[in-house]
Amino acid sequence: MSNNLKVKIILIAVLFLISPLATKADYLTQQVNFFIDKDYDLSKRNQLVATLQKVTEKLYFYIDDELWNSLNNQKRDEVIQNLTSLSLEFEKNIYPNLTSNFGSEWKPGIDKDEKITILIHPMIEGAGGYFNNGDEYPKLQVPTSNEREMVYLNSKYLGINLVKSFLAHEFMHLITFNQKEKIQGIEEEIWLNEARSEYAPTLLGYDDVFTDSNLQLRVHNFLNSPNDSLTEWKNRPADYGVLNLFTQYLLDHYGIDILIESLHSSKVGIPSINEALQKNGFKEDFSQIFTNWTIAVLVNDCNLGPKYCYLNQNLKKIKVVPQANFLPLYSESSLYILNDTKNWAGNWQKIIGGKGDLTFEFDGDDKIEFKVYYLVCNIQEVCEIQDLFLDKEQKGSFTLQNFNEDYSSVTIIPLIGSKLSGFEGAEPRYFFSWKASTVETPEKREEELIKQLLAQIESLKRQIAETRAKIDEILGGKNQIYCSQIKNNLYFGLMENQEVRCLQQFLKSQGLEIYPEGLITGNFLSLTQVALIRFQEKYSD
């Protein structure tokens, strides 16, 4: 992370008042009073005294005296061993790879010394380190400047693999300062400055093993707060999460040259990215890439589209969980949602449930231009992306027929990307609302009524069968008729007749479609007559 200070350049006639006098190289056991950032220091100090504990070809390692004095000899030996290991990693991997790609730090720099100072002190939870560009200016301009090329590391991470990622991150800030501010005289926007530093550990291979990596940490940060704005910088975990995940996607599909050439561009922020994309022959601009990324983190499926997924194997299973909105399963239902978003922030709203035809209506703040995309998934979970046309008032709608029968869900992605530069503080919120409603068609209502009537008929048949069984049970042996043949003519109105019972027993044996009532009474009345007619009609051929 970087701590950028706005520095007003003051022209002084006497050159030596601006530049510090040439200094001798630091020596082991040298004590120096350093200014530090109290917002990062564990004890909220703004100054500390530190002693130079190790010197290498490219590095000075200073350790906070309060920390060092609290350690026994064994712990001190462990610290020196960890510094030796870290210095080798810096000089063999971090320094040569980052400088060969992006260019060098300011060298020999403000202190006229080619070595970089690393100050190690206890920091607050969640801080891996920081960089203060004020250290690159003379005290005449920045009174709290340490007048060194230096970075700060949290002592907590010494001896842990993550410290390599944190050192790479902070050193990348040193490079950016030189390449952008020192050489070109322009200050990079914070979000893009941090993007390069966030990608440094991945470039160096520190994220190849996902477990306990900086990438794993950033995935966790992102999934906890996926709606965070990419360009609004508040130095929170959510900022690092969304920035890292977007940068991973950008370089997955467009390559490291986009970050490199944007660094050497005379432009900053989004315009520098667009310039680098155009220079490298890509048709997409930053806006289209951001849109594709919001879809990619939702579906992460190359089959849906080549740009709708991550290529990094460690990110193949990463997906955001959209906010779920459930429509009641009534014949008619509706849901109204009021929400807000910011420039370059993802927003995912999933609609499920409902019954009948679904109509979706969007209404955005007409002071800003929205883009709305939606992911429609059918019952087989085959999905497609569509864009919603919005009029000048930022209103638009669409309808999906037979929702919840033909479709399982629809996910809305409203986006704003109108601001291209000047991201220096809190960004304004823009409100939007949407309404989802379902209505059954007359055909569906008629079909549903028929289903209900058929169900009632089946229920009545079951009740008749149950009643008949109870009658048989009550009558006992009286309704157990044993017939070999019917010798007499039977006619309507015949009562209490044994042969009528035989006929009824026979008709009952033909099933419910012939004699659903199944009564064995010996009385030849209308039910028996109708059953006999059904039997005759069935076998008339």
Coordinates of C-alpha atoms in Angstrom, one line a residue:
M1 CA 0.0 0.0 0.0
S2 CA 1.2 3.5 -0.6
N3 CA 0.8 6.7 1.4
N4 CA 0.7 9.4 -1.2
L5 CA 1.3 13.0 -0.2
K6 CA 0.4 15.9 -2.4
V7 CA 3.6 17.8 -2.7
K8 CA 3.7 21.4 -3.9
I9 CA 6.9 22.1 -5.7
I10 CA 8.6 25.2 -4.4
L11 CA 11.2 26.8 -6.7
I12 CA 14.3 27.9 -4.7
A13 CA 17.0 29.8 -6.3
V14 CA 19.8 28.1 -4.4
L15 CA 19.9 24.5 -5.6
F16 CA 21.5 23.0 -2.5
L17 CA 18.6 24.1 -0.4
I18 CA 16.3 21.8 -2.4
S19 CA 18.6 18.7 -2.6
P20 CA 20.1 17.1 0.5
L21 CA 23.9 17.2 0.7
A22 CA 25.7 14.1 -0.4
T23 CA 25.8 11.5 2.4
K24 CA 28.1 8.7 3.4
A25 CA 26.8 5.1 3.2
D26 CA 25.0 3.8 6.3
Y27 CA 26.9 1.4 8.5
L28 CA 25.9 -1.6 10.8
T29 CA 24.6 -0.6 14.2
Q30 CA 23.9 3.0 13.0
Q31 CA 20.9 4.5 14.8
V32 CA 18.5 6.7 12.9
N33 CA 15.4 8.6 13.9
F34 CA 12.7 7.8 11.4
F35 CA 9.3 9.5 10.8
I36 CA 6.6 6.8 10.5
D37 CA 2.9 6.8 9.7
K38 CA 1.0 6.6 13.0
D39 CA -2.1 5.2 11.2
Y40 CA 0.0 2.0 10.6
D41 CA 2.2 1.8 13.7
L42 CA 0.9 -0.6 16.3
S43 CA 1.6 2.0 19.1
K44 CA 0.4 5.0 17.1
R45 CA 3.8 6.6 17.1
N46 CA 4.8 9.1 14.4
Q47 CA 8.6 8.7 15.1
L48 CA 10.9 5.9 16.2
V49 CA 14.5 5.1 16.6
A50 CA 15.8 2.2 14.6
T51 CA 19.2 0.5 14.2
L52 CA 20.8 -0.8 11.0
Q53 CA 20.9 -4.6 11.6
K54 CA 21.8 -5.9 8.2
V55 CA 23.4 -4.5 5.0
T56 CA 23.4 -6.2 1.6
E57 CA 24.3 -5.2 -2.0
K58 CA 20.9 -3.5 -2.5
L59 CA 19.3 -3.1 1.0
Y60 CA 19.6 -1.5 4.4
F61 CA 17.5 -3.3 7.0
Y62 CA 16.6 -1.1 10.0
I63 CA 14.7 -2.6 12.9
D64 CA 12.7 -0.6 15.5
D65 CA 14.9 -0.4 18.6
E66 CA 11.9 -1.0 20.9
L67 CA 11.2 -4.2 19.0
W68 CA 14.8 -5.3 18.9
N69 CA 15.4 -4.7 22.6
S70 CA 12.4 -6.9 23.5
L71 CA 14.0 -9.9 21.8
N72 CA 16.3 -12.4 23.4
N73 CA 19.5 -13.5 21.6
Q74 CA 17.8 -16.6 20.0
K75 CA 15.0 -14.4 18.6
R76 CA 17.5 -11.9 17.3
D77 CA 19.4 -14.6 15.5
E78 CA 16.2 -15.8 13.9
V79 CA 15.4 -12.2 12.7
I80 CA 18.9 -11.9 11.1
Q81 CA 18.4 -15.3 9.3
N82 CA 15.0 -14.1 8.1
L83 CA 16.5 -10.9 6.8
T84 CA 19.2 -12.8 5.0
S85 CA 16.6 -15.0 3.3
L86 CA 14.5 -12.0 2.4
S87 CA 17.5 -10.1 1.0
L88 CA 18.4 -13.0 -1.3
E89 CA 14.9 -13.2 -2.6
F90 CA 14.8 -9.5 -3.2
E91 CA 18.2 -9.4 -5.1
K92 CA 17.7 -12.6 -7.0
N93 CA 14.0 -12.4 -7.9
I94 CA 12.0 -9.3 -6.9
Y95 CA 14.5 -6.6 -8.0
P96 CA 15.6 -8.0 -11.4
N97 CA 12.2 -9.2 -12.5
L98 CA 10.2 -6.0 -11.5
T99 CA 12.8 -3.6 -12.9
S100 CA 13.3 -5.5 -16.1
N101 CA 9.5 -5.3 -16.7
F102 CA 8.6 -1.9 -15.4
G103 CA 11.9 0.1 -15.1
S104 CA 14.0 1.0 -12.1
E105 CA 13.4 3.0 -8.9
W106 CA 15.0 6.4 -8.6
K107 CA 18.7 5.6 -8.3
P108 CA 20.8 6.8 -6.6
G109 CA 17.9 8.8 -5.5
I110 CA 17.3 11.6 -3.1
D111 CA 19.8 10.2 -0.6
K112 CA 22.5 9.7 -3.2
D113 CA 22.7 6.1 -2.2
E114 CA 21.8 3.2 -4.5
K115 CA 20.7 1.0 -1.6
I116 CA 17.0 0.9 -0.6
T117 CA 16.1 1.2 3.1
I118 CA 13.6 -1.2 4.6
L119 CA 12.3 -0.2 8.0
I120 CA 10.7 -3.0 10.0
H121 CA 8.4 -2.1 12.9
P122 CA 5.2 -3.5 14.5
M123 CA 2.0 -2.5 12.6
I124 CA -1.7 -2.8 13.0
E125 CA -3.6 -5.9 12.1
G126 CA -4.1 -6.3 8.4
A127 CA -1.1 -4.1 7.3
G128 CA 1.7 -5.9 5.5
G129 CA 3.7 -2.7 4.9
Y130 CA 3.5 0.7 3.3
F131 CA 5.3 3.2 1.1
N132 CA 5.3 7.0 1.6
N133 CA 6.2 9.0 -1.4
G134 CA 6.9 12.0 0.9
D135 CA 10.2 10.3 1.7
E136 CA 11.3 11.1 -1.9
Y137 CA 11.1 14.8 -1.3
P138 CA 13.5 17.1 0.8
K139 CA 12.4 18.1 4.2
L140 CA 12.0 21.7 2.9
Q141 CA 9.0 20.5 1.0
V142 CA 7.9 17.6 3.3
P143 CA 9.0 18.2 6.9
T144 CA 8.4 14.5 7.8
S145 CA 10.4 13.1 4.9
N146 CA 13.0 10.6 5.7
E147 CA 14.8 11.6 2.5
R148 CA 15.4 8.0 1.4
E149 CA 14.3 5.5 -1.1
M150 CA 12.6 3.3 1.4
V151 CA 9.6 1.1 2.3
Y152 CA 8.1 -0.1 5.6
L153 CA 7.3 -3.7 6.5
N154 CA 5.3 -5.2 9.3
S155 CA 7.6 -7.1 11.7
K156 CA 4.8 -9.7 12.2
Y157 CA 5.5 -11.3 8.8
L158 CA 9.2 -11.8 9.1
G159 CA 9.9 -15.5 8.4
I160 CA 6.5 -16.0 6.7
N161 CA 6.2 -16.4 3.0
L162 CA 3.7 -13.5 2.7
V163 CA 6.5 -11.1 3.5
K164 CA 8.0 -11.6 0.0
S165 CA 4.7 -10.6 -1.5
F166 CA 4.5 -7.5 0.7
L167 CA 8.1 -6.4 -0.1
A168 CA 7.4 -6.9 -3.9
H169 CA 4.2 -4.8 -3.5
E170 CA 5.9 -1.9 -1.8
F171 CA 9.0 -2.0 -4.1
M172 CA 6.6 -1.7 -7.0
H173 CA 5.4 1.6 -5.5
L174 CA 9.0 2.9 -5.5
I175 CA 9.3 2.0 -9.2
T176 CA 6.0 3.7 -10.0
F177 CA 7.1 6.9 -8.2
N178 CA 10.2 7.1 -10.3
Q179 CA 8.6 6.2 -13.7
K180 CA 5.5 8.3 -13.3
E181 CA 6.2 11.2 -10.9
K182 CA 9.9 11.6 -11.1
I183 CA 10.5 11.1 -14.8
Q184 CA 7.2 12.3 -16.3
G185 CA 6.1 14.8 -13.5
I186 CA 2.6 13.3 -13.2
E187 CA 1.1 11.4 -10.3
E188 CA -0.6 8.1 -11.0
E189 CA -4.1 7.6 -9.8
I190 CA -4.1 5.6 -6.6
W191 CA -6.2 2.7 -7.8
L192 CA -3.9 2.0 -10.8
N193 CA -0.8 2.5 -8.7
E194 CA -2.1 -0.2 -6.3
A195 CA -3.1 -2.4 -9.2
R196 CA 0.5 -2.8 -10.4
S197 CA 1.7 -3.4 -6.9
E198 CA -1.1 -6.0 -6.3
Y199 CA -0.1 -7.9 -9.4
A200 CA 3.7 -7.9 -8.6
P201 CA 3.4 -11.1 -6.3
T202 CA 1.6 -12.9 -9.1
L203 CA 4.2 -11.9 -11.7
L204 CA 6.9 -13.2 -9.4
G205 CA 5.3 -16.6 -8.9
Y206 CA 4.3 -16.0 -5.2
D207 CA 0.7 -16.8 -6.0
D208 CA 1.3 -20.0 -7.9
V209 CA 0.5 -21.9 -4.7
F210 CA -2.9 -20.6 -3.7
T211 CA -3.0 -21.6 -0.1
D212 CA -1.7 -18.8 2.3
S213 CA -0.9 -16.6 -0.7
N214 CA -1.6 -12.9 -1.2
L215 CA -4.0 -14.0 -3.9
Q216 CA -6.0 -16.1 -1.5
L217 CA -6.2 -13.2 0.9
R218 CA -7.5 -10.9 -1.9
V219 CA -10.1 -13.5 -3.1
H220 CA -11.4 -13.6 0.5
N221 CA -11.5 -9.7 0.6
F222 CA -13.4 -9.6 -2.7
L223 CA -16.0 -12.2 -1.9
N224 CA -16.7 -10.5 1.4
S225 CA -17.4 -7.1 -0.4
P226 CA -17.8 -7.7 -4.2
N227 CA -19.8 -4.5 -4.7
D228 CA -16.9 -2.2 -3.9
S229 CA -15.9 0.5 -6.4
L230 CA -12.7 -0.3 -8.4
T231 CA -11.6 3.3 -8.6
E232 CA -12.7 4.8 -5.3
W233 CA -9.8 4.3 -2.9
K234 CA -10.3 4.2 0.8
N235 CA -7.5 1.8 1.7
R236 CA -9.8 -0.9 2.9
P237 CA -9.5 -4.7 2.5
A238 CA -12.4 -4.5 0.1
D239 CA -10.5 -2.0 -2.1
Y240 CA -7.6 -4.5 -2.4
G241 CA -9.9 -7.4 -3.1
V242 CA -11.8 -5.9 -6.0
L243 CA -8.7 -4.3 -7.5
N244 CA -6.7 -7.5 -7.4
L245 CA -9.4 -9.7 -8.9
F246 CA -10.0 -7.2 -11.7
T247 CA -6.3 -6.9 -12.4
Q248 CA -5.9 -10.6 -12.5
Y249 CA -8.7 -10.8 -15.1
L250 CA -7.2 -7.9 -17.1
L251 CA -3.8 -9.5 -17.4
D252 CA -5.3 -13.0 -18.0
H253 CA -6.8 -11.8 -21.2
Y254 CA -4.7 -8.8 -22.3
G255 CA -1.2 -9.4 -20.9
I256 CA 1.4 -7.7 -18.7
D257 CA 2.2 -5.1 -21.4
I258 CA -1.0 -3.3 -20.5
L259 CA 0.3 -2.5 -17.1
I260 CA 3.8 -1.8 -18.3
E261 CA 2.8 0.6 -21.1
S262 CA 0.2 2.4 -19.0
L263 CA 3.0 3.1 -16.5
H264 CA 5.1 4.7 -19.2
S265 CA 2.2 6.6 -20.7
S266 CA 1.9 10.4 -20.3
K267 CA -1.6 9.7 -19.2
V268 CA -2.8 8.3 -15.9
G269 CA -5.6 5.9 -14.8
I270 CA -8.3 4.7 -17.3
P271 CA -7.0 6.8 -20.2
S272 CA -3.6 5.2 -19.9
I273 CA -5.1 1.7 -19.9
N274 CA -7.2 2.6 -23.0
E275 CA -4.1 3.9 -24.7
A276 CA -2.1 0.7 -24.0
L277 CA -5.0 -1.4 -25.2
Q278 CA -5.2 0.4 -28.5
K279 CA -1.4 0.3 -28.9
N280 CA -1.5 -3.4 -28.5
G281 CA -4.2 -3.9 -31.1
F282 CA -7.2 -4.7 -28.8
K283 CA -10.7 -3.6 -29.8
E284 CA -12.1 -3.6 -26.3
D285 CA -11.7 -0.5 -24.1
F286 CA -11.6 -0.3 -20.4
S287 CA -15.4 0.0 -20.1
Q288 CA -16.0 -3.2 -22.2
I289 CA -13.4 -5.1 -20.2
F290 CA -14.9 -4.0 -16.9
T291 CA -18.4 -5.1 -18.1
N292 CA -17.0 -8.5 -19.2
W293 CA -15.3 -8.9 -15.9
T294 CA -18.6 -8.3 -14.0
I295 CA -20.1 -11.2 -16.0
A296 CA -17.0 -13.4 -15.6
V297 CA -17.0 -13.2 -11.8
L298 CA -20.7 -14.1 -11.9
V299 CA -20.5 -17.2 -14.3
N300 CA -16.8 -17.9 -14.7
D301 CA -17.6 -20.1 -17.7
C302 CA -15.5 -19.9 -20.9
N303 CA -18.3 -21.9 -22.7
L304 CA -20.7 -18.9 -22.2
G305 CA -18.1 -16.6 -23.9
P306 CA -14.2 -16.6 -24.1
K307 CA -14.1 -13.4 -22.0
Y308 CA -16.5 -14.6 -19.4
C309 CA -14.0 -16.6 -17.3
Y310 CA -10.6 -16.5 -15.6
L311 CA -7.7 -18.3 -17.2
N312 CA -5.6 -18.4 -14.0
Q313 CA -6.2 -21.9 -12.7
N314 CA -6.3 -20.7 -9.1
L315 CA -9.3 -18.5 -10.0
K316 CA -11.3 -21.1 -12.1
K317 CA -13.9 -21.7 -9.3
I318 CA -14.3 -18.1 -8.1
K319 CA -17.8 -16.8 -8.4
V320 CA -19.7 -14.0 -6.7
V321 CA -22.9 -14.8 -4.9
P322 CA -25.6 -12.4 -6.2
Q323 CA -28.2 -10.8 -4.0
A324 CA -31.2 -13.2 -4.1
N325 CA -34.7 -11.7 -4.6
F326 CA -37.6 -14.2 -4.3
L327 CA -40.9 -13.7 -5.9
P328 CA -43.9 -15.3 -4.1
L329 CA -45.3 -18.4 -5.9
Y330 CA -48.7 -16.8 -6.5
S331 CA -50.6 -16.4 -9.7
E332 CA -49.8 -12.7 -9.5
S333 CA -46.9 -11.2 -7.5
S334 CA -44.4 -8.3 -7.7
L335 CA -41.2 -7.1 -6.0
Y336 CA -39.9 -3.5 -5.9
I337 CA -36.2 -2.8 -5.0
L338 CA -34.4 0.5 -4.5
N339 CA -30.6 0.4 -4.6
D340 CA -27.6 2.5 -5.3
T341 CA -24.2 2.0 -7.0
K342 CA -21.0 4.0 -7.9
N343 CA -18.8 4.3 -10.9
W344 CA -17.0 1.1 -11.7
A345 CA -18.7 -1.0 -9.1
G346 CA -20.2 -4.4 -9.7
N347 CA -23.8 -5.1 -8.7
W348 CA -25.6 -8.4 -9.1
Q349 CA -29.3 -9.0 -8.4
K350 CA -30.8 -12.4 -8.9
I351 CA -34.5 -13.0 -9.3
I352 CA -36.1 -16.4 -8.6
G353 CA -39.6 -17.8 -7.9
G354 CA -42.7 -16.3 -9.3
K355 CA -45.3 -17.9 -11.5
G356 CA -46.4 -17.0 -15.1
D357 CA -44.9 -14.3 -17.3
L358 CA -42.2 -12.2 -15.6
T359 CA -41.9 -8.5 -16.5
F360 CA -38.8 -6.6 -15.4
E361 CA -38.7 -2.8 -15.3
F362 CA -35.6 -0.8 -14.6
D363 CA -35.4 2.9 -13.7
G364 CA -32.0 4.6 -13.1
D365 CA -31.0 8.1 -12.1
D366 CA -31.2 10.1 -15.3
K367 CA -28.3 12.3 -14.2
I368 CA -25.9 9.4 -15.1
E369 CA -25.8 6.8 -17.9
F370 CA -26.4 3.3 -16.8
K371 CA -25.7 0.0 -18.6
V372 CA -27.8 -3.0 -17.7
Y373 CA -27.0 -6.6 -18.6
Y374 CA -28.9 -9.7 -17.5
L375 CA -28.1 -13.4 -17.3
V376 CA -31.1 -15.6 -18.2
C377 CA -30.9 -19.3 -17.2
N378 CA -33.4 -21.9 -18.3
I379 CA -34.5 -25.0 -16.3
Q380 CA -31.6 -27.0 -17.6
E381 CA -29.3 -24.2 -16.3
V382 CA -28.2 -23.2 -19.8
C383 CA -27.6 -19.5 -19.6
E384 CA -27.1 -16.5 -22.0
I385 CA -26.2 -12.8 -21.5
Q386 CA -28.4 -10.1 -22.9
D387 CA -28.3 -6.3 -22.7
L388 CA -31.2 -4.1 -21.7
F389 CA -32.0 -1.1 -23.9
L390 CA -32.4 2.1 -21.8
D391 CA -34.0 5.3 -23.0
K392 CA -32.8 8.8 -22.2
E393 CA -34.6 8.6 -18.9
Q394 CA -32.6 5.5 -18.0
K395 CA -35.7 3.3 -18.2
G396 CA -36.1 -0.1 -19.8
S397 CA -38.0 -3.4 -19.5
F398 CA -38.2 -6.9 -20.7
T399 CA -40.5 -9.9 -20.4
L400 CA -39.8 -13.6 -19.9
Q401 CA -42.8 -15.9 -20.7
N402 CA -43.5 -18.9 -18.5
F403 CA -40.9 -17.9 -15.9
N404 CA -40.2 -20.6 -13.3
E405 CA -41.4 -23.2 -15.8
D406 CA -39.1 -22.5 -18.7
Y407 CA -36.5 -20.4 -16.7
S408 CA -34.9 -21.0 -13.3
S409 CA -33.5 -17.4 -12.7
V410 CA -32.5 -14.1 -14.2
T411 CA -29.6 -12.0 -12.8
I412 CA -29.5 -8.3 -13.4
I413 CA -26.1 -6.4 -13.6
P414 CA -26.6 -2.6 -13.5
L415 CA -23.3 -0.7 -14.1
I416 CA -22.0 2.9 -14.3
G417 CA -18.8 3.7 -16.1
S418 CA -19.0 7.3 -17.1
K419 CA -16.2 8.8 -15.1
L420 CA -12.7 8.3 -16.5
S421 CA -10.4 10.3 -14.3
G422 CA -10.1 12.4 -11.1
F423 CA -10.7 9.6 -8.6
E424 CA -9.3 11.4 -5.5
G425 CA -11.9 10.9 -2.8
A426 CA -15.3 9.5 -2.0
E427 CA -17.4 8.9 -5.1
P428 CA -21.1 9.9 -5.4
R429 CA -23.8 7.3 -5.2
Y430 CA -26.4 7.0 -7.9
F431 CA -29.8 5.4 -7.2
F432 CA -31.7 3.0 -9.3
S433 CA -34.8 1.0 -8.8
W434 CA -36.4 -2.1 -10.4
K435 CA -39.6 -3.9 -10.3
A436 CA -40.2 -7.6 -11.1
S437 CA -43.8 -8.9 -11.5
T438 CA -45.4 -12.1 -12.6
V439 CA -48.9 -12.6 -14.1
E440 CA -50.5 -15.8 -15.3
T441 CA -52.0 -15.7 -18.8
P442 CA -55.7 -16.8 -19.4
E443 CA -54.5 -20.0 -21.1
K444 CA -52.4 -20.8 -18.0
R445 CA -55.3 -20.1 -15.7
E446 CA -57.6 -22.4 -17.7
E447 CA -55.0 -25.1 -17.8
E448 CA -54.6 -24.8 -14.1
L449 CA -58.4 -25.0 -13.5
I450 CA -58.5 -28.2 -15.6
K451 CA -55.7 -29.7 -13.5
Q452 CA -57.6 -28.8 -10.3
L453 CA -60.8 -30.4 -11.6
L454 CA -59.1 -33.6 -12.6
A455 CA -57.4 -33.7 -9.2
Q456 CA -60.8 -33.4 -7.6
I457 CA -62.2 -36.2 -9.7
E458 CA -59.4 -38.5 -8.7
S459 CA -60.0 -37.5 -5.1
L460 CA -63.7 -38.4 -5.4
K461 CA -62.8 -41.8 -6.9
R462 CA -60.6 -42.6 -4.0
Q463 CA -63.3 -41.6 -1.6
I464 CA -65.9 -43.8 -3.4
A465 CA -63.5 -46.7 -3.2
E466 CA -62.9 -46.1 0.5
T467 CA -66.7 -45.9 1.1
R468 CA -67.3 -49.1 -0.9
A469 CA -64.7 -50.9 1.2
K470 CA -66.3 -49.8 4.4
I471 CA -69.7 -50.9 3.2
D472 CA -68.3 -54.3 2.3
E473 CA -66.8 -54.5 5.7
I474 CA -70.1 -53.6 7.4
L475 CA -72.2 -56.0 5.4
G476 CA -69.8 -58.8 6.0
G477 CA -70.7 -61.9 4.1
K478 CA -74.0 -60.5 2.8
N479 CA -72.3 -58.9 -0.2
Q480 CA -70.1 -62.0 -0.9
I481 CA -72.1 -63.3 -3.9
Y482 CA -71.3 -66.6 -5.5
C483 CA -72.9 -66.9 -9.0
S484 CA -72.4 -69.4 -11.7
Q485 CA -75.0 -68.1 -14.2
I486 CA -78.0 -65.7 -14.5
K487 CA -81.1 -67.7 -15.7
N488 CA -83.8 -65.0 -15.5
N489 CA -84.5 -61.8 -17.4
L490 CA -83.5 -58.8 -15.2
Y491 CA -85.2 -55.4 -15.6
F492 CA -85.1 -51.9 -14.2
G493 CA -86.8 -51.6 -10.9
L494 CA -86.2 -55.2 -9.7
M495 CA -85.5 -55.1 -6.0
E496 CA -83.7 -57.4 -3.5
N497 CA -82.8 -59.9 -6.2
Q498 CA -80.0 -62.4 -5.9
E499 CA -79.3 -62.4 -9.6
V500 CA -79.2 -58.6 -9.7
R501 CA -76.5 -58.9 -7.0
C502 CA -74.6 -61.3 -9.3
L503 CA -74.9 -58.8 -12.1
Q504 CA -73.6 -56.0 -9.9
Q505 CA -70.7 -58.2 -8.7
F506 CA -69.8 -58.8 -12.3
L507 CA -70.0 -55.2 -13.3
K508 CA -67.9 -54.2 -10.3
S509 CA -65.2 -56.7 -11.4
Q510 CA -64.9 -54.8 -14.7
G511 CA -63.3 -51.8 -13.0
L512 CA -64.1 -48.2 -12.1
E513 CA -64.6 -47.1 -15.6
I514 CA -67.7 -49.4 -15.8
Y515 CA -69.1 -49.4 -12.3
P516 CA -67.3 -46.7 -10.2
E517 CA -69.8 -46.9 -7.4
G518 CA -69.4 -50.6 -7.0
L519 CA -72.5 -51.1 -4.8
I520 CA -73.9 -54.6 -4.3
T521 CA -77.5 -54.1 -3.2
G522 CA -79.7 -56.4 -5.3
N523 CA -81.7 -53.4 -6.6
F524 CA -81.7 -52.8 -10.3
L525 CA -81.8 -49.0 -10.4
S526 CA -80.1 -46.2 -12.3
L527 CA -76.5 -46.8 -11.2
T528 CA -76.8 -50.5 -12.2
Q529 CA -78.5 -49.5 -15.5
V530 CA -75.8 -47.0 -16.4
A531 CA -73.0 -49.4 -15.5
L532 CA -74.6 -52.1 -17.7
I533 CA -74.9 -49.6 -20.7
R534 CA -71.2 -48.7 -20.2
F535 CA -70.3 -52.4 -20.4
Q536 CA -72.4 -53.0 -23.5
E537 CA -71.0 -49.9 -25.3
K538 CA -67.4 -51.1 -24.5
Y539 CA -67.9 -54.5 -26.0
S540 CA -70.5 -53.6 -28.7
D541 CA -68.0 -54.3 -31.5

